[in-house]
Short mmCIF file of C-alpha atoms in Angstrom, two decimals:
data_model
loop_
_atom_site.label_atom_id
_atom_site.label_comp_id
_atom_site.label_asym_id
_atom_site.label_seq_id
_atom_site.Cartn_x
_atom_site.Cartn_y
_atom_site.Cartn_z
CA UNK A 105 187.59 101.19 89.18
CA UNK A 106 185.56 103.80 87.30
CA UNK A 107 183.02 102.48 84.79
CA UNK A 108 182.04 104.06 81.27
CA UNK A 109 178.24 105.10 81.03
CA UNK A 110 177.85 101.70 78.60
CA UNK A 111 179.61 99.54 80.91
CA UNK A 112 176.85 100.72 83.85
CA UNK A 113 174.21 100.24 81.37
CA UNK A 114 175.69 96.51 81.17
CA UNK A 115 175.58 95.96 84.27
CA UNK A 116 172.62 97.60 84.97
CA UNK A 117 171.23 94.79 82.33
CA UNK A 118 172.55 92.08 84.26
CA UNK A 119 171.19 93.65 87.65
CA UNK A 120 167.47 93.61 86.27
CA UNK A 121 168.10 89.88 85.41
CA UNK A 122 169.38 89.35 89.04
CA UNK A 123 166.43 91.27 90.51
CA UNK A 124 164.03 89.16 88.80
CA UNK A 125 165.44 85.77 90.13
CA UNK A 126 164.51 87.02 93.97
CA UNK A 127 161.13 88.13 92.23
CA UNK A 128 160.88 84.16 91.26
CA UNK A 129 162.00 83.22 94.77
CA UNK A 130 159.51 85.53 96.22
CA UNK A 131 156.53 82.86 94.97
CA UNK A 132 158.55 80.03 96.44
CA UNK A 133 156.90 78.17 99.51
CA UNK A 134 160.08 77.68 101.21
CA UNK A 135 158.78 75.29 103.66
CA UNK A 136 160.06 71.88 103.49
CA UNK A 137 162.11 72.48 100.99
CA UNK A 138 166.10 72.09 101.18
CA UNK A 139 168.30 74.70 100.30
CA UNK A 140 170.25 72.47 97.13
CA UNK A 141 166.09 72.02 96.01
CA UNK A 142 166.61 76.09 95.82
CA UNK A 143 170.04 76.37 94.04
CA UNK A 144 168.69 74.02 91.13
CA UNK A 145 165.84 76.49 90.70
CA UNK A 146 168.17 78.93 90.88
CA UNK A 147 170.50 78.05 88.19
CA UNK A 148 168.42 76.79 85.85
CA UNK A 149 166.04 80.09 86.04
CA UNK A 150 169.45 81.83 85.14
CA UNK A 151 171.06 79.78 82.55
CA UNK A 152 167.57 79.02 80.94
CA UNK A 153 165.06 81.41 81.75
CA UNK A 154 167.34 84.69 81.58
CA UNK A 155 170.33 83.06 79.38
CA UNK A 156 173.09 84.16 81.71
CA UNK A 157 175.48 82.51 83.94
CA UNK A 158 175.08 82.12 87.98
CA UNK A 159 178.99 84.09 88.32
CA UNK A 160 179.56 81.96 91.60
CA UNK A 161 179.51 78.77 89.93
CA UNK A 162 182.99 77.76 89.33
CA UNK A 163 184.64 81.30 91.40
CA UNK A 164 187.09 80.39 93.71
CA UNK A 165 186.33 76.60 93.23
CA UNK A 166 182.57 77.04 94.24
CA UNK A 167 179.83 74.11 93.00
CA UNK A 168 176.91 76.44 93.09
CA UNK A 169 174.39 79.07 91.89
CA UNK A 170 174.02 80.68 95.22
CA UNK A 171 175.27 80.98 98.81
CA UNK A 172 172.09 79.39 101.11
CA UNK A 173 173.19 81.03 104.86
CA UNK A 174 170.00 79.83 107.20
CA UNK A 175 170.04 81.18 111.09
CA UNK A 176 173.49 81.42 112.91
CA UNK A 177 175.08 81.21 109.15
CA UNK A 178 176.17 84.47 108.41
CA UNK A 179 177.22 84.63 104.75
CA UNK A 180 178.63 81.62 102.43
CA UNK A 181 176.59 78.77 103.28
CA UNK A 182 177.03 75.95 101.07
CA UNK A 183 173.38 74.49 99.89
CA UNK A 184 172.65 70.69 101.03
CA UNK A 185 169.95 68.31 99.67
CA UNK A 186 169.91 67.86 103.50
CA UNK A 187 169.55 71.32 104.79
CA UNK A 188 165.59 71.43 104.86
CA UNK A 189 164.29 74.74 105.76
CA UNK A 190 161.76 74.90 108.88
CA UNK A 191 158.79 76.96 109.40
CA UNK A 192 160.51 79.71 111.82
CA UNK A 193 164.26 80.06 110.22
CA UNK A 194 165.34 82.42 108.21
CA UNK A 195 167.35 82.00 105.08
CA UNK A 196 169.36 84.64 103.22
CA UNK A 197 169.96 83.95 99.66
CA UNK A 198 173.37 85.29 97.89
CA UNK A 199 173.18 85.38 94.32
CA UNK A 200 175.45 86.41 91.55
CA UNK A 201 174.41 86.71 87.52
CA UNK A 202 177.21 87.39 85.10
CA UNK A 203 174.98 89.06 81.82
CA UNK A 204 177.34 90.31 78.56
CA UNK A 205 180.50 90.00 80.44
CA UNK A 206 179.96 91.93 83.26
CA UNK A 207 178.61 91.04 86.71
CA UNK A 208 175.22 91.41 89.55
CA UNK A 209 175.55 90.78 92.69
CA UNK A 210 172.70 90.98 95.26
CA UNK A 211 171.19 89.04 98.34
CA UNK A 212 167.88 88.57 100.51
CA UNK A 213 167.22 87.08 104.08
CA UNK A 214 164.00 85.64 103.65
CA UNK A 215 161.54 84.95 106.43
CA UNK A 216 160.44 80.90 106.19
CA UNK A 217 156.73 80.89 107.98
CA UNK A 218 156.25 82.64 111.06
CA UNK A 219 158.86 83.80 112.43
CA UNK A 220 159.13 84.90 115.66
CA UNK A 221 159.12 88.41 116.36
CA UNK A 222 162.88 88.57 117.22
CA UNK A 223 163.78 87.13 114.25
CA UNK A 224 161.93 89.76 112.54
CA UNK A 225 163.14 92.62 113.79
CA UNK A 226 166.63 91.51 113.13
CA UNK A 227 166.05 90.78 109.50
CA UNK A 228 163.71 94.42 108.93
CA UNK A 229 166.80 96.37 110.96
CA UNK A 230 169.56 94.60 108.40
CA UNK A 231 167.12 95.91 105.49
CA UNK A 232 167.07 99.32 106.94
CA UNK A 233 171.04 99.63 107.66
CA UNK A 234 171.72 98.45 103.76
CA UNK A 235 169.78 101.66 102.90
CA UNK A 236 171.12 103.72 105.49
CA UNK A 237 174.21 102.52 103.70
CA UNK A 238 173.09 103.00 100.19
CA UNK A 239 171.74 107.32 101.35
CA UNK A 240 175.04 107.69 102.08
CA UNK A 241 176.38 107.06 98.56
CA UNK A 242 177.24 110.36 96.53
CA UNK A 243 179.88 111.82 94.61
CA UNK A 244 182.34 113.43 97.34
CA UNK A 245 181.00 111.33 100.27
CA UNK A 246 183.80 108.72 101.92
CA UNK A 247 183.75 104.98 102.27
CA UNK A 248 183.65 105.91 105.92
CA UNK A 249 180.12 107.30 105.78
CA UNK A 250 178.79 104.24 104.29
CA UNK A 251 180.16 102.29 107.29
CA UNK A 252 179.49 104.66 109.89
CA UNK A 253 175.57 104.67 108.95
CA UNK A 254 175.11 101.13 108.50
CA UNK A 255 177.10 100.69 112.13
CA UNK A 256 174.97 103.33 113.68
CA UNK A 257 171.51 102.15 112.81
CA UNK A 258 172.66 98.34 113.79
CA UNK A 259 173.85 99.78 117.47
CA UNK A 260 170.92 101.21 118.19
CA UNK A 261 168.84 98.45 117.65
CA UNK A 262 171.34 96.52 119.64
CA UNK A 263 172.51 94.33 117.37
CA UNK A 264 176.37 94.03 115.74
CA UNK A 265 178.04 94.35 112.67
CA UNK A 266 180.51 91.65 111.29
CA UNK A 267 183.89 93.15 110.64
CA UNK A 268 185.77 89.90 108.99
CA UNK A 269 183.81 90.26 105.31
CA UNK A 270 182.31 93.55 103.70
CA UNK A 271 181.10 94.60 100.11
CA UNK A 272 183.69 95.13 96.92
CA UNK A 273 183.82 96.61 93.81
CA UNK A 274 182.76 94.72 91.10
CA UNK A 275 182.19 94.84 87.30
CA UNK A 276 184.16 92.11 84.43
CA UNK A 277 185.34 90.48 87.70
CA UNK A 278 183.49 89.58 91.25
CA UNK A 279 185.61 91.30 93.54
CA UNK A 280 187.26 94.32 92.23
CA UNK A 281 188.51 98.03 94.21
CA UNK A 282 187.86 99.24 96.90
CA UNK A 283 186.61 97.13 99.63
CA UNK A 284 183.63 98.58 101.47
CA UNK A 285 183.43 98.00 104.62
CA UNK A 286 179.73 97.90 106.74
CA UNK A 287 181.83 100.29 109.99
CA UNK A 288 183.72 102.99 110.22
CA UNK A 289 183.93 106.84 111.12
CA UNK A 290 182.49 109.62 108.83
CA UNK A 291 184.46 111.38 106.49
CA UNK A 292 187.55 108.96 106.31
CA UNK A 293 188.60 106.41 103.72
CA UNK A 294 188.36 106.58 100.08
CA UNK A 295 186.33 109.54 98.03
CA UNK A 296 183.69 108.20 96.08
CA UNK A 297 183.08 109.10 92.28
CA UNK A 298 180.85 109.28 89.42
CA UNK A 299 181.35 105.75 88.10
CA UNK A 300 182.14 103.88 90.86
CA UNK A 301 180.52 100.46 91.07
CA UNK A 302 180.31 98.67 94.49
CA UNK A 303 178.36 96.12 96.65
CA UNK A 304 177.08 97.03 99.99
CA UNK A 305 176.00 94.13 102.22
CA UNK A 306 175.96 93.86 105.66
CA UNK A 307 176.00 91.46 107.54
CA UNK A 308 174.65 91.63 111.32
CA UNK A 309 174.19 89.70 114.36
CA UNK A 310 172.15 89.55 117.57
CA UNK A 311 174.44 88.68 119.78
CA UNK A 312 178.34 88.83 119.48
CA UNK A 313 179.80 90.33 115.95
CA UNK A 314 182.70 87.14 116.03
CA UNK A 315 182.56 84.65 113.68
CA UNK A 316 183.75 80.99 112.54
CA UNK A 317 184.88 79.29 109.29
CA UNK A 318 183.13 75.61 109.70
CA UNK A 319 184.58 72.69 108.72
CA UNK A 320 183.42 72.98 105.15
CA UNK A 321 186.01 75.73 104.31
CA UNK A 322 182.75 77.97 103.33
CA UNK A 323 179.82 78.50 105.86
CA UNK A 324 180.83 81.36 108.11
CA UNK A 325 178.92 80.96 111.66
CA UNK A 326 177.92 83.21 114.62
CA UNK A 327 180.42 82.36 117.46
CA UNK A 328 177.90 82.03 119.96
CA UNK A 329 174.96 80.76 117.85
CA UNK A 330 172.94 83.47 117.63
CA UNK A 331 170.95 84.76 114.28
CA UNK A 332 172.58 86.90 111.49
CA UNK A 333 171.08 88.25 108.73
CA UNK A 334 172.38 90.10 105.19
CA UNK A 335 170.94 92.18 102.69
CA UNK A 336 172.87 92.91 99.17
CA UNK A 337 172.67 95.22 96.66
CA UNK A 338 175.02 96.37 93.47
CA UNK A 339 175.07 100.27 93.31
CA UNK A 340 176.37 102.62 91.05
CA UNK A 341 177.84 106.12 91.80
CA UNK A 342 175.98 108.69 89.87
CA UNK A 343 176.93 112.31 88.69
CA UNK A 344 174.24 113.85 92.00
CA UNK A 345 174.00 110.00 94.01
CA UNK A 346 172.82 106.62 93.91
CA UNK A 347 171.88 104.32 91.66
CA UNK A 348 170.82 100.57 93.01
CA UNK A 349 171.65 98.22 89.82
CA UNK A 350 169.80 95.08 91.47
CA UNK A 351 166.72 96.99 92.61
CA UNK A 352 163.45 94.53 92.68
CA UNK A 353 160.43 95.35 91.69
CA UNK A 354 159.03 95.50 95.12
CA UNK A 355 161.71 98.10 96.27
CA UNK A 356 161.92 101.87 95.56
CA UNK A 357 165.04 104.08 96.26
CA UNK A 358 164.59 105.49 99.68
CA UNK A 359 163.28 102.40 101.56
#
């Protein structure tokens, strides 16, 4: 569970790498286009561009670069030459990048158009409650903290946090210890230390926090149709806090 200094500066590598794939997605006019149109660019930005390996390809029996999770589709949506996305939706993109044997994981809900205003405000509240999550990581701080300020912020924009799926550690493998969830009370669960390398990535929901497996064994929906949205990021514990592995260019610490 603990990582060596040179194993976070792999990772840190690979997290870079994975940053600047949602910097190339950033330029993308979205519009029109369907969601396997952005997996293709995906992977082959990653296996040619960077020279690394899109670490969901092939995990778990999984076809593709990324998980494409538009509207009601809270995490795992499988991309479809089909699937074209609309001016209005909004997409998040889950992406994985395996660099030098160890790997990145990160995700963005992107906005496709204009968007209407409710829309909005759920996918700038998910942003916020990933870094509400992400100031609560320090050396001596609990799992529980992380969950308890990524809840809080979501309740009091009245929206709800999905309790079936939450962030892991990860490092030579995708999911590794401990499991992190996006709930819970202060100052219970595990003890974070120096070292420590976890996702945090909630997932939350404008209406009800219950969810659905579809029929494709993979796209996880909103029960009663309503939006969800997810941010992702891969942080590492340091000696006095944070540090955010996949952090874009756009981004600082403390947004």
């Amino acid at each position: 569970m603990i990582k060596q200094p040179e194993e976070i500066a792999l990772m840190a590598e690979a997290g870079k790498l994975l940053a600047q794939v949602f910097t190339h997605l950033d330029h993308l006019d979205l519009i029109g286009m369907s969601t396997m149109q952005v997996n293709d660019i995906v992977d082959h930005y990653i296996t040619q561009d960077l020279q690394a390996r899109p670490a969901s390809k092939g995990q778990y029996g999984y076809a593709y670069a990324l998980n494409s999770s538009r509207n009601h589709v809270v995490c795992h949506g499988v991309p479809s030459p089909t699937e074209i996305l609309q001016n209005g939706d909004i997409v998040n993109f889950d992406v994985t990048l395996e660099k030098h044997g160890f790997i990145a994981d990160s995700s963005k809900t992107y906005l496709v158009g204009e968007v209407a205003p409710a829309a909005k405000r759920l996918v700038q509240v998910t942003y916020e409650a990933l870094w509400k999550g992400i100031k609560a990581v320090r050396p001596g701080a609990r799992l529980g903290d992380i969950g308890f300020a990524i809840e809080s912020h979501a309740r009091k924009h009245g929206y709800t946090v999905v309790r079936e799926y939450c962030g892991h550690g990860i490092g030579r493998e995708m999911h590794e210890a401990p499991e992190v969830l996006h709930w819970g009370k202060p100052r219970t669960g595990l003890t974070l230390r120096e070292g420590m390398v976890f996702t945090i990535e909630p997932m939350i929901n404008q209406g009800k926090a219950a969810v659905d497996t579809e029929d494709d064994g993979w796209s996880v929906v909103t029960l009663d149709g309503k939006w969800s949205a997810q941010f992702e990021h891969t942080v590492a514990v340091t000696k006095d806090g944070v540090r955010v592995l996949t952090l874009r260019p756009d981004e600082k610490l403390g947004d």
